[in-house]
């Protein structure tokens, strides 16, 4: 439709949903379009007063010069009233387009996976100005708001906020989640006020982050100064500081790196000689394990809150080594009060970081770290080795980040000991080196939602990844992983990724490198599975068997061996020369692509993860960020 048709349809109320969406997009695209629309509104109003059809307002300029048909003389004041009405309308329209009222109302500049609802239940679009009562709810993406004075607000994923009436200045309410704000200097007496369930934050011009739940609010200030009010208490929060507003917690501004709760040091020469000497822990506490060996079998029932996590932290020694939490010589059978892991977590909102954990054995399935019906657990920068299993977690919202896990396994429980044995709700596994699953798989998951990103997976005796059936729909994403197989001549069918059960769901594979150690390997197995598999921009090498059984797989832009059995729904494939996928030196673990390789330099326009695990990672290795090194991330352009 032309702009004239869109404007006429809007004024005549004849646009359908598609037309309304097209009109909204056209109007938001350029301020000149908004001015043109305002002029059309005035012309429309003028012609209605003279009795012409509304469509004449925009179909041609010549209609604006038509005289009305002969009729009884108008009263002397009719023309003056029409002129006054038009002037008033022009003033109101000019105020909307150019006026200072826009200072208090943000514009929705960008919205990814976001619903923006008006108070009347209709939905606003990108480019719309948000009005009091409008509510933003973000899903997996974020929303970006901008005010007339340059103030910018980004609402993070998993958040909800509302625009409040601007009694004096700008007003936002954060129901839950996180937002970042870069606030321009506000006029005297007209601040930006961000309210939550537990606090009000008054901002005159600064950069800050606000995180909120139903019970607490955390405000972190990067530049400038804000004031935070909770009930009758008010505290200034300068740059480099934060404050937490929660019941039974003093409203005090603290330096960014300062713990909210107590810091409890454990080790030789510290206040607490051993873990068993610790008192009951509270939200916000930090347990510091100092260099040396600490006795494991630690069963921890306490936890933290979303904004005041309980932190278990290793303090590195002068040689850079992490402290050791050991289960050697302990009974870890999980009977009664005994743990079945070197560290066993039962609470919520717990962070475990910078530890070496070993000796989690009971002859069957003890673990380095075990999570039992836990929630919001983060395990990062830990070295876990010589256990029956690395991490055994039935948890929701577990994040496993930048760890080195392996070797782990137990011959007496062959095929059932895994580096990661996960289940429950959502799990994110990112930037880890998972290696040497001596009697099991690297990752066994029964999660409802699983994200594997930028991991280096090698040396799995029984397969790299196995997806169990959780009994309902599931969502799995593998992005930027390097999966290197090893010869396996026993037991289960030879596979890289195995999908179990009849439950449906989505499996998305993007920018992964899958290296089979022998031609008998099938990269994707899933007999009878109803999962929908989408594979884009991956490298498959070492076996011609891409998909087995009747798995529903589609894909495009994948690099395949020259003799591959190409799945019927694979399109735009990149075929590598025989026996050469183009790696720099696969024999020595360097799976970057040579400059002359078929897939090198073929970067798609859309963005993707650029994390890359180290080429030859040792104990404690972490992911490497190198924009010029595609490595496990073949970016094949279609």
Coordinates of C-alpha atoms in Angstrom, one line a residue:
X1 CA 0.0 0.0 0.0
X2 CA 1.1 3.5 -0.7
X3 CA 1.6 6.0 2.1
X4 CA -1.6 7.9 0.9
X5 CA -3.6 4.6 1.1
X6 CA -2.2 3.9 4.6
X7 CA -3.1 7.3 5.9
X8 CA -6.6 7.3 4.3
X9 CA -7.3 3.8 5.7
X10 CA -6.2 4.8 9.1
X11 CA -8.4 7.9 9.1
X12 CA -11.4 6.0 7.7
X13 CA -10.9 3.0 10.0
X14 CA -10.7 0.6 7.1
X15 CA -7.3 -1.0 7.7
X16 CA -7.1 -4.6 8.8
X17 CA -4.4 -5.9 11.1
X18 CA -1.8 -6.2 8.3
X19 CA -2.6 -2.7 7.2
X20 CA -2.4 -1.3 10.7
X21 CA 1.0 -3.0 11.2
X22 CA 2.2 -1.5 7.9
X23 CA 1.0 2.0 8.9
X24 CA 2.7 1.7 12.3
X25 CA 6.0 0.7 10.6
X26 CA 5.8 3.6 8.1
X27 CA 4.9 6.1 10.8
X28 CA 7.9 5.0 13.0
X29 CA 10.4 5.0 10.2
X30 CA 10.9 8.7 9.8
X31 CA 9.9 12.0 11.6
X32 CA 9.0 13.4 8.2
X33 CA 6.3 10.7 7.9
X34 CA 4.9 11.8 11.3
X35 CA 4.7 15.4 10.1
X36 CA 3.0 14.3 6.8
X37 CA 0.5 12.4 8.8
X38 CA -0.3 15.4 11.0
X39 CA -0.8 17.5 8.0
X40 CA -3.2 14.9 6.6
X41 CA -5.1 14.9 9.9
X42 CA -5.6 18.6 9.6
X43 CA -6.8 18.3 6.0
X44 CA -9.1 15.5 6.9
X45 CA -10.7 17.5 9.7
X46 CA -11.1 20.5 7.4
X47 CA -12.8 18.5 4.7
X48 CA -15.1 16.8 7.1
X49 CA -16.3 20.2 8.3
X50 CA -17.0 21.1 4.6
X51 CA -18.9 17.8 4.0
X52 CA -16.4 16.0 1.8
X53 CA -15.5 12.3 2.1
X54 CA -12.6 11.6 4.4
X55 CA -10.6 9.8 1.7
X56 CA -10.3 13.1 -0.2
X57 CA -7.9 14.3 2.4
X58 CA -5.0 12.2 1.1
X59 CA -5.9 11.0 -2.4
X60 CA -5.0 14.2 -4.2
X61 CA -4.1 17.8 -3.3
X62 CA -6.6 19.2 -5.8
X63 CA -9.4 18.2 -3.5
X64 CA -8.2 20.7 -1.0
X65 CA -9.1 23.5 -3.4
X66 CA -12.7 22.3 -4.0
X67 CA -15.5 24.6 -3.0
X68 CA -18.4 23.2 -1.0
X69 CA -21.7 22.7 -2.8
X70 CA -24.3 25.5 -2.6
X71 CA -26.3 25.5 0.6
X72 CA -27.7 27.8 3.2
X73 CA -25.3 30.6 4.3
X74 CA -23.2 29.6 7.3
X75 CA -23.4 31.6 10.4
X76 CA -20.7 34.2 10.8
X77 CA -18.9 32.4 13.6
X78 CA -18.7 28.9 11.9
X79 CA -15.6 29.7 9.9
X80 CA -13.9 31.3 13.0
X81 CA -14.8 28.1 15.0
X82 CA -13.3 25.9 12.3
X83 CA -10.2 27.9 12.1
X84 CA -9.8 27.9 15.9
X85 CA -10.4 24.1 16.0
X86 CA -7.8 23.6 13.3
X87 CA -5.3 25.8 15.2
X88 CA -5.9 23.9 18.4
X89 CA -5.4 20.6 16.6
X90 CA -2.2 21.9 15.0
X91 CA -1.0 23.0 18.4
X92 CA -1.7 19.6 19.9
X93 CA -0.1 17.7 17.0
X94 CA 2.9 20.0 17.1
X95 CA 3.2 19.3 20.9
X96 CA 3.1 15.6 20.2
X97 CA 5.7 15.7 17.5
X98 CA 8.1 18.3 18.9
X99 CA 6.9 19.4 22.3
X100 CA 8.4 18.9 25.8
X101 CA 5.8 16.4 26.8
X102 CA 7.8 13.8 25.0
X103 CA 10.5 14.2 27.6
X104 CA 8.5 12.1 30.1
X105 CA 7.4 9.3 27.7
X106 CA 9.9 6.8 26.4
X107 CA 10.0 5.5 22.8
X108 CA 10.3 1.7 22.3
X109 CA 13.4 1.7 20.1
X110 CA 14.0 -2.1 20.0
X111 CA 12.2 -5.1 21.4
X112 CA 13.5 -8.7 21.1
X113 CA 11.2 -11.4 22.4
X114 CA 9.2 -8.8 24.2
X115 CA 5.5 -8.2 24.6
X116 CA 4.5 -4.5 25.1
X117 CA 0.9 -4.2 26.1
X118 CA -1.2 -1.1 26.4
X119 CA -3.6 -0.7 29.4
X120 CA -6.5 -1.5 27.0
X121 CA -5.0 -4.9 26.1
X122 CA -3.7 -3.9 22.7
X123 CA 0.0 -4.2 21.7
X124 CA 2.4 -1.4 21.0
X125 CA 5.0 -1.7 18.3
X126 CA 8.7 -0.7 17.9
X127 CA 8.7 3.1 17.3
X128 CA 5.7 3.8 19.5
X129 CA 5.8 6.2 22.4
X130 CA 4.9 4.4 25.6
X131 CA 2.2 5.9 27.8
X132 CA 1.2 5.4 31.4
X133 CA -0.1 1.9 32.0
X134 CA 2.0 0.3 29.2
X135 CA 3.7 -2.9 30.4
X136 CA 6.8 -4.5 28.9
X137 CA 7.5 -8.2 29.5
X138 CA 10.7 -9.6 28.0
X139 CA 11.3 -13.2 27.2
X140 CA 14.7 -14.5 25.9
X141 CA 15.5 -11.0 24.5
X142 CA 15.7 -7.5 25.8
X143 CA 13.9 -4.2 25.3
X144 CA 15.5 -0.8 24.7
X145 CA 13.7 2.5 25.6
X146 CA 14.9 6.0 24.8
X147 CA 13.6 9.4 26.1
X148 CA 13.6 12.7 24.3
X149 CA 16.6 14.0 26.3
X150 CA 18.8 11.0 25.4
X151 CA 18.1 8.9 28.5
X152 CA 18.3 5.2 27.7
X153 CA 16.9 2.2 29.5
X154 CA 17.6 -1.5 28.6
X155 CA 15.3 -4.0 30.1
X156 CA 17.0 -7.4 30.4
X157 CA 15.7 -10.8 29.4
X158 CA 13.2 -12.3 31.9
X159 CA 12.0 -8.9 33.2
X160 CA 8.8 -6.9 33.5
X161 CA 8.4 -3.1 33.8
X162 CA 5.5 -0.6 33.6
X163 CA 5.4 3.0 32.6
X164 CA 3.8 5.2 35.4
X165 CA 2.1 8.6 35.1
X166 CA 4.8 11.3 35.0
X167 CA 3.5 13.3 38.0
X168 CA 6.9 15.1 38.3
X169 CA 9.5 13.7 35.9
X170 CA 9.9 10.3 34.4
X171 CA 8.5 7.2 36.1
X172 CA 9.1 3.5 35.6
X173 CA 8.2 0.6 37.8
X174 CA 10.3 -2.6 37.7
X175 CA 8.1 -5.5 38.8
X176 CA 11.0 -8.0 38.5
X177 CA 14.2 -8.6 36.6
X178 CA 17.0 -6.3 35.6
X179 CA 17.4 -3.0 33.9
X180 CA 20.4 -0.8 32.9
X181 CA 19.9 2.9 32.6
X182 CA 22.1 5.7 31.3
X183 CA 20.3 8.8 32.4
X184 CA 20.9 12.3 31.1
X185 CA 21.1 15.2 33.5
X186 CA 17.5 15.8 34.6
X187 CA 15.9 19.3 35.1
X188 CA 15.7 20.5 38.7
X189 CA 12.7 19.0 40.5
X190 CA 12.0 16.5 37.7
X191 CA 14.1 13.4 38.3
X192 CA 13.7 9.9 36.9
X193 CA 12.2 7.7 39.6
X194 CA 12.5 3.9 39.2
X195 CA 10.3 2.1 41.7
X196 CA 10.3 -1.6 42.7
X197 CA 8.4 -3.7 45.2
X198 CA 10.9 -2.7 48.0
X199 CA 12.5 0.6 47.0
X200 CA 12.3 3.8 45.1
X201 CA 15.4 5.0 43.2
X202 CA 15.7 8.7 42.4
X203 CA 18.1 9.5 39.6
X204 CA 19.2 13.0 38.5
X205 CA 21.7 11.9 35.9
X206 CA 23.9 8.8 36.1
X207 CA 24.6 5.2 34.9
X208 CA 23.2 2.4 37.0
X209 CA 21.8 -1.1 37.2
X210 CA 18.6 -2.1 39.1
X211 CA 17.8 -5.7 39.8
X212 CA 14.5 -6.6 41.5
X213 CA 12.5 -9.5 42.9
X214 CA 9.4 -9.6 45.0
X215 CA 11.4 -9.4 48.2
X216 CA 14.5 -7.3 47.4
X217 CA 16.1 -4.7 45.2
X218 CA 19.8 -4.2 44.3
X219 CA 21.0 -0.9 42.9
X220 CA 24.5 -0.6 41.5
X221 CA 25.9 2.8 40.4
X222 CA 28.6 3.2 37.9
X223 CA 28.7 7.0 37.5
X224 CA 27.0 9.9 39.3
X225 CA 24.9 9.6 42.4
X226 CA 21.4 8.3 43.2
X227 CA 19.3 8.1 46.3
X228 CA 17.5 4.9 47.3
X229 CA 14.5 5.0 49.6
X230 CA 13.0 2.0 51.5
X231 CA 10.1 3.1 53.8
X232 CA 11.4 5.8 56.0
X233 CA 15.0 5.1 55.2
X234 CA 17.0 6.9 52.5
X235 CA 20.6 6.5 51.5
X236 CA 22.8 8.1 48.9
X237 CA 24.6 5.7 46.6
X238 CA 27.7 7.1 44.9
X239 CA 29.6 5.8 41.9
X240 CA 31.3 2.5 42.5
X241 CA 28.8 1.5 45.1
X242 CA 25.7 -0.6 45.5
X243 CA 22.9 -1.0 48.0
X244 CA 20.4 -3.8 48.7
X245 CA 16.9 -3.0 49.9
X246 CA 15.4 -6.1 51.6
X247 CA 13.7 -6.9 54.9
X248 CA 15.9 -7.3 58.0
X249 CA 18.9 -5.9 56.0
X250 CA 20.5 -2.5 56.8
X251 CA 20.1 0.0 54.0
X252 CA 23.8 0.7 53.5
X253 CA 25.8 1.7 50.5
X254 CA 28.8 -0.6 50.0
X255 CA 31.7 -0.7 47.6
X256 CA 31.0 -2.9 44.5
X257 CA 33.4 -5.7 45.5
X258 CA 32.3 -5.8 49.2
X259 CA 30.3 -8.8 50.4
X260 CA 26.7 -8.1 51.6
X261 CA 27.0 -10.7 54.4
X262 CA 29.8 -12.0 56.5
X263 CA 33.1 -13.2 55.1
X264 CA 34.1 -16.5 56.7
X265 CA 37.7 -17.5 56.1
X266 CA 38.6 -21.2 56.4
X267 CA 42.1 -22.7 56.5
X268 CA 45.4 -22.8 58.3
X269 CA 45.8 -19.6 60.3
X270 CA 42.3 -18.4 59.5
X271 CA 39.4 -17.8 61.9
X272 CA 37.9 -21.2 61.1
X273 CA 40.4 -24.1 60.9
X274 CA 38.0 -26.4 58.9
X275 CA 34.7 -26.4 57.2
X276 CA 33.1 -28.3 60.1
X277 CA 33.8 -25.3 62.3
X278 CA 31.6 -22.9 60.3
X279 CA 28.4 -21.5 61.8
X280 CA 25.1 -21.6 60.0
X281 CA 25.3 -19.5 56.8
X282 CA 23.0 -16.7 55.7
X283 CA 22.2 -15.1 52.4
X284 CA 25.0 -12.9 51.2
X285 CA 27.7 -14.7 53.2
X286 CA 31.0 -15.6 51.5
X287 CA 32.9 -18.7 52.6
X288 CA 36.6 -18.4 51.6
X289 CA 38.6 -21.6 51.4
X290 CA 42.2 -20.6 51.7
X291 CA 45.1 -22.5 50.0
X292 CA 45.7 -26.0 51.1
X293 CA 43.7 -29.2 51.5
X294 CA 40.1 -29.2 52.9
X295 CA 38.1 -32.2 54.0
X296 CA 35.1 -32.7 51.7
X297 CA 31.8 -34.6 52.2
X298 CA 30.3 -31.2 52.8
X299 CA 26.5 -31.3 52.8
X300 CA 25.3 -27.7 52.6
X301 CA 21.6 -27.1 53.2
X302 CA 21.7 -23.3 53.3
X303 CA 21.4 -21.0 50.3
X304 CA 21.0 -17.4 49.4
X305 CA 18.6 -15.2 47.5
X306 CA 18.6 -14.0 43.9
X307 CA 20.3 -10.7 44.8
X308 CA 22.3 -12.0 47.9
X309 CA 23.7 -15.4 46.8
X310 CA 25.7 -17.6 49.2
X311 CA 29.2 -17.9 47.8
X312 CA 31.7 -20.7 48.3
X313 CA 35.0 -19.3 47.0
X314 CA 38.5 -20.7 46.7
X315 CA 41.4 -18.3 47.3
X316 CA 44.3 -19.1 45.1
X317 CA 47.8 -19.5 46.6
X318 CA 50.9 -17.7 45.6
X319 CA 51.6 -20.4 43.0
X320 CA 48.2 -19.8 41.4
X321 CA 46.8 -23.1 42.5
X322 CA 43.2 -23.4 43.7
X323 CA 42.6 -24.8 47.2
X324 CA 41.7 -28.5 47.2
X325 CA 38.4 -29.9 48.5
X326 CA 39.0 -33.6 48.8
X327 CA 36.8 -36.7 49.3
X328 CA 39.7 -39.1 49.6
X329 CA 39.2 -41.7 52.4
X330 CA 35.6 -40.6 53.1
X331 CA 32.4 -42.6 52.9
X332 CA 30.3 -40.8 50.3
X333 CA 27.3 -43.2 50.1
X334 CA 24.5 -40.6 50.6
X335 CA 23.0 -42.5 53.5
X336 CA 21.3 -40.4 56.2
X337 CA 23.3 -37.3 56.9
X338 CA 26.2 -38.4 54.7
X339 CA 26.8 -36.7 51.4
X340 CA 27.1 -38.5 48.1
X341 CA 29.6 -36.0 46.8
X342 CA 32.6 -34.0 47.9
X343 CA 30.3 -31.0 47.9
X344 CA 26.5 -31.5 48.0
X345 CA 24.2 -28.5 47.6
X346 CA 20.5 -28.4 48.7
X347 CA 19.8 -24.7 48.7
X348 CA 19.0 -22.0 46.2
X349 CA 21.2 -19.2 44.8
X350 CA 24.6 -20.7 45.6
X351 CA 27.8 -19.8 43.7
X352 CA 30.8 -22.2 43.8
X353 CA 34.0 -20.9 42.3
X354 CA 37.8 -21.2 42.1
X355 CA 38.1 -24.7 43.7
X356 CA 39.8 -28.0 42.8
X357 CA 37.6 -30.9 43.8
X358 CA 38.6 -34.6 43.7
X359 CA 38.1 -37.9 45.4
X360 CA 34.3 -38.2 45.0
X361 CA 34.1 -41.9 44.9
X362 CA 31.9 -44.6 46.5
X363 CA 32.5 -47.5 44.0
X364 CA 29.4 -46.5 42.0
X365 CA 28.2 -42.9 41.5
X366 CA 29.6 -40.4 43.9
X367 CA 30.3 -36.9 42.4
X368 CA 32.6 -34.0 42.8
X369 CA 29.5 -31.7 43.1
X370 CA 26.0 -32.9 43.6
X371 CA 22.9 -30.7 43.5
X372 CA 19.7 -32.1 45.0
X373 CA 16.5 -30.3 44.1
X374 CA 18.5 -27.1 44.0
X375 CA 17.8 -23.9 42.1
X376 CA 19.9 -21.0 40.7
X377 CA 23.3 -22.7 41.2
X378 CA 26.4 -21.4 39.5
X379 CA 29.6 -23.4 39.3
X380 CA 32.5 -21.6 37.7
X381 CA 36.2 -21.8 37.2
X382 CA 36.6 -25.1 39.1
X383 CA 38.8 -28.2 38.4
X384 CA 36.9 -31.4 39.0
X385 CA 38.7 -34.8 38.5
X386 CA 39.1 -38.3 39.8
X387 CA 35.5 -38.8 40.8
X388 CA 32.8 -41.3 39.8
X389 CA 30.9 -38.4 38.2
X390 CA 31.9 -34.8 37.7
X391 CA 28.7 -32.9 38.4
X392 CA 25.5 -34.7 39.3
X393 CA 22.7 -32.1 39.4
X394 CA 18.9 -32.3 39.5
X395 CA 18.4 -28.6 39.5
X396 CA 16.7 -25.7 37.9
X397 CA 18.7 -22.8 36.5
X398 CA 22.1 -24.3 37.0
X399 CA 25.0 -22.5 35.2
X400 CA 28.3 -24.5 34.6
X401 CA 30.8 -22.0 33.4
X402 CA 34.6 -22.1 32.5
X403 CA 35.4 -25.4 34.4
X404 CA 37.8 -28.2 33.6
X405 CA 36.1 -31.5 34.3
X406 CA 37.8 -34.9 33.9
X407 CA 39.0 -37.6 34.1
X408 CA 36.0 -39.1 35.8
X409 CA 34.4 -42.5 35.7
X410 CA 34.1 -45.9 37.5
X411 CA 34.7 -49.3 35.9
X412 CA 32.2 -50.9 38.3
X413 CA 29.5 -48.6 36.9
X414 CA 30.6 -48.7 33.3
X415 CA 28.4 -46.7 31.0
X416 CA 26.6 -44.9 33.9
X417 CA 29.3 -42.5 35.1
X418 CA 29.3 -39.1 33.3
X419 CA 31.2 -35.9 33.5
X420 CA 27.9 -34.0 33.7
X421 CA 24.8 -35.9 34.7
X422 CA 22.0 -33.2 34.6
X423 CA 18.2 -33.1 35.1
X424 CA 15.4 -30.9 36.1
X425 CA 14.7 -27.4 34.7
X426 CA 17.1 -25.2 32.8
X427 CA 20.8 -25.8 32.5
X428 CA 23.5 -23.7 30.8
X429 CA 26.9 -25.2 30.1
X430 CA 29.4 -22.7 28.7
X431 CA 33.1 -22.5 28.0
X432 CA 34.1 -25.7 29.7
X433 CA 36.7 -28.3 28.9
X434 CA 35.0 -31.7 29.4
X435 CA 37.4 -34.5 28.8
X436 CA 38.2 -38.2 29.6
X437 CA 34.8 -39.7 30.6
X438 CA 36.5 -43.0 31.2
X439 CA 33.4 -45.1 31.7
X440 CA 30.5 -42.9 30.5
X441 CA 29.4 -39.9 28.5
X442 CA 30.5 -36.3 28.6
X443 CA 27.0 -34.9 29.0
X444 CA 23.9 -36.8 30.0
X445 CA 20.9 -34.5 30.3
X446 CA 17.2 -34.9 31.1
X447 CA 16.6 -31.1 31.4
X448 CA 13.6 -29.3 30.1
X449 CA 15.9 -26.6 28.7
X450 CA 19.6 -27.1 27.9
X451 CA 22.1 -24.7 26.4
X452 CA 25.6 -26.0 25.5
X453 CA 27.9 -23.2 24.2
X454 CA 31.6 -23.0 23.5
X455 CA 32.6 -26.2 25.2
X456 CA 35.5 -28.5 24.2
X457 CA 34.4 -32.1 24.6
X458 CA 37.0 -34.9 24.1
X459 CA 37.7 -38.4 25.2
X460 CA 34.2 -39.7 26.0
X461 CA 34.2 -43.5 26.2
X462 CA 30.5 -44.0 25.7
X463 CA 29.4 -41.0 23.5
X464 CA 29.6 -37.3 23.7
X465 CA 26.0 -36.1 24.5
X466 CA 22.9 -38.1 25.4
X467 CA 19.5 -36.4 25.7
X468 CA 17.1 -38.2 28.0
X469 CA 13.3 -38.0 27.7
X470 CA 12.0 -35.7 30.5
X471 CA 8.4 -36.7 29.7
X472 CA 7.4 -33.5 28.1
X473 CA 8.6 -31.0 25.5
X474 CA 12.2 -30.0 25.7
X475 CA 14.5 -27.3 24.2
X476 CA 18.2 -28.0 23.5
X477 CA 20.7 -25.6 21.9
X478 CA 24.3 -26.5 21.0
X479 CA 26.3 -23.5 19.8
X480 CA 30.0 -23.2 19.1
X481 CA 31.0 -26.5 20.6
X482 CA 34.0 -28.7 19.6
X483 CA 33.1 -32.4 19.9
X484 CA 36.0 -34.7 19.3
X485 CA 35.2 -38.4 19.3
X486 CA 37.5 -41.4 20.2
X487 CA 37.3 -45.0 18.9
X488 CA 34.7 -47.0 20.7
X489 CA 34.2 -50.7 20.0
X490 CA 31.9 -51.8 22.7
X491 CA 28.5 -51.6 24.2
X492 CA 26.1 -48.9 22.9
X493 CA 25.7 -47.9 19.3
X494 CA 28.3 -45.6 18.2
X495 CA 27.0 -42.0 18.2
X496 CA 27.9 -38.4 18.9
X497 CA 24.5 -37.1 20.0
X498 CA 21.8 -39.5 21.0
X499 CA 18.2 -38.5 21.6
X500 CA 16.1 -40.7 23.8
X501 CA 12.3 -41.1 24.2
X502 CA 9.2 -40.0 22.2
X503 CA 8.8 -36.6 23.8
X504 CA 8.9 -33.7 21.2
X505 CA 10.8 -30.5 21.4
X506 CA 13.5 -28.6 19.5
X507 CA 17.2 -29.3 19.1
X508 CA 19.2 -26.5 17.4
X509 CA 22.8 -27.1 16.3
X510 CA 24.7 -24.1 15.1
X511 CA 28.4 -23.3 14.6
X512 CA 29.6 -26.6 16.1
X513 CA 32.5 -28.8 14.9
X514 CA 31.7 -32.6 15.2
X515 CA 34.7 -34.9 14.6
X516 CA 34.1 -38.6 14.4
X517 CA 37.0 -40.9 15.2
X518 CA 35.8 -43.7 12.9
X519 CA 33.5 -44.2 10.0
X520 CA 30.9 -46.2 12.0
X521 CA 29.9 -43.2 14.0
X522 CA 26.4 -41.7 13.4
X523 CA 26.4 -38.0 14.4
X524 CA 22.7 -37.8 15.2
X525 CA 20.7 -40.7 16.5
X526 CA 17.1 -40.7 17.7
X527 CA 15.0 -43.8 16.9
X528 CA 11.4 -42.9 17.3
X529 CA 12.1 -39.4 18.6
X530 CA 9.6 -36.6 17.8
X531 CA 12.2 -33.8 18.4
X532 CA 12.6 -31.3 15.6
X533 CA 16.3 -30.9 14.8
X534 CA 17.7 -27.9 12.9
X535 CA 21.4 -27.8 12.0
X536 CA 23.0 -24.7 10.6
X537 CA 26.7 -23.8 9.9
X538 CA 28.2 -26.9 11.5
X539 CA 31.2 -29.0 10.4
X540 CA 30.7 -32.7 10.3
X541 CA 33.8 -34.7 9.6
X542 CA 35.2 -38.2 10.0
X543 CA 32.1 -40.1 9.1
X544 CA 29.6 -40.1 6.2
X545 CA 26.7 -41.0 8.5
X546 CA 25.1 -37.7 9.5
X547 CA 21.6 -38.9 10.6
X548 CA 20.4 -42.3 11.7
X549 CA 17.0 -43.8 12.0
X550 CA 14.0 -41.6 11.2
X551 CA 15.0 -38.5 13.1
X552 CA 13.4 -35.3 11.8
X553 CA 16.3 -33.2 10.7
X554 CA 16.6 -30.1 8.5
X555 CA 19.5 -27.8 8.0
X556 CA 21.5 -25.5 5.7
X557 CA 25.0 -24.2 5.3
X558 CA 26.7 -27.2 6.9
X559 CA 30.1 -28.5 5.9
X560 CA 30.0 -32.2 5.1
X561 CA 32.5 -34.9 3.9
X562 CA 32.6 -35.5 0.2
X563 CA 31.1 -39.0 0.6
X564 CA 28.4 -38.0 3.1
X565 CA 25.0 -39.5 3.1
X566 CA 23.3 -36.1 2.9
X567 CA 20.0 -35.8 4.7
X568 CA 17.1 -35.0 2.4
X569 CA 16.3 -31.7 4.1
X570 CA 19.9 -30.4 4.1
X571 CA 20.4 -27.5 1.7
X572 CA 23.2 -25.2 0.7
X573 CA 25.8 -27.7 1.9
X574 CA 29.5 -27.0 1.7
X575 CA 31.4 -30.1 0.6
X576 CA 34.9 -30.5 2.0
X577 CA 37.7 -32.3 0.0
X578 CA 38.0 -36.0 0.8
X579 CA 39.6 -36.7 4.2
X580 CA 40.4 -33.0 4.8
X581 CA 38.0 -30.8 6.7
X582 CA 40.5 -28.0 6.6
X583 CA 41.8 -27.9 10.2
X584 CA 45.2 -26.4 11.1
X585 CA 46.5 -29.4 12.9
X586 CA 43.9 -31.9 14.1
X587 CA 46.5 -34.4 15.3
X588 CA 47.8 -31.9 17.8
X589 CA 44.3 -30.6 18.8
X590 CA 44.2 -27.4 16.7
X591 CA 40.8 -27.4 15.1
X592 CA 40.9 -23.9 13.7
X593 CA 40.3 -23.7 10.0
X594 CA 43.2 -23.0 7.7
X595 CA 42.9 -19.8 5.7
X596 CA 42.6 -21.8 2.5
X597 CA 40.0 -24.2 3.9
X598 CA 36.6 -24.5 2.3
X599 CA 34.8 -22.9 5.2
X600 CA 37.3 -20.3 6.2
X601 CA 36.3 -16.7 6.2
X602 CA 32.7 -17.5 5.3
X603 CA 31.1 -15.4 8.0
X604 CA 27.3 -15.1 8.1
X605 CA 25.7 -11.7 8.5
X606 CA 23.9 -12.7 11.7
X607 CA 25.8 -12.5 15.0
X608 CA 26.8 -15.7 16.9
X609 CA 29.0 -16.6 19.9
X610 CA 32.7 -15.9 19.4
X611 CA 33.8 -17.8 22.5
X612 CA 36.4 -20.5 21.8
X613 CA 37.9 -23.1 24.1
X614 CA 41.7 -23.2 24.3
X615 CA 43.5 -25.3 21.6
X616 CA 45.4 -27.5 24.0
X617 CA 43.7 -26.9 27.4
X618 CA 45.3 -28.0 30.6
X619 CA 44.0 -28.1 34.1
X620 CA 42.0 -25.0 34.9
X621 CA 41.8 -23.9 31.3
X622 CA 39.1 -21.4 30.4
X623 CA 37.5 -20.2 27.2
X624 CA 39.4 -17.9 24.8
X625 CA 37.8 -14.9 23.2
X626 CA 39.5 -14.3 19.9
X627 CA 37.5 -12.6 17.1
X628 CA 39.9 -13.8 14.4
X629 CA 39.9 -17.4 15.4
X630 CA 36.8 -19.3 14.2
X631 CA 38.1 -22.7 15.6
X632 CA 35.1 -24.6 16.7
X633 CA 32.8 -22.0 15.2
X634 CA 32.6 -22.6 11.5
X635 CA 30.8 -19.5 10.2
X636 CA 29.7 -20.7 6.8
X637 CA 28.0 -18.2 4.6
X638 CA 25.1 -19.4 2.5

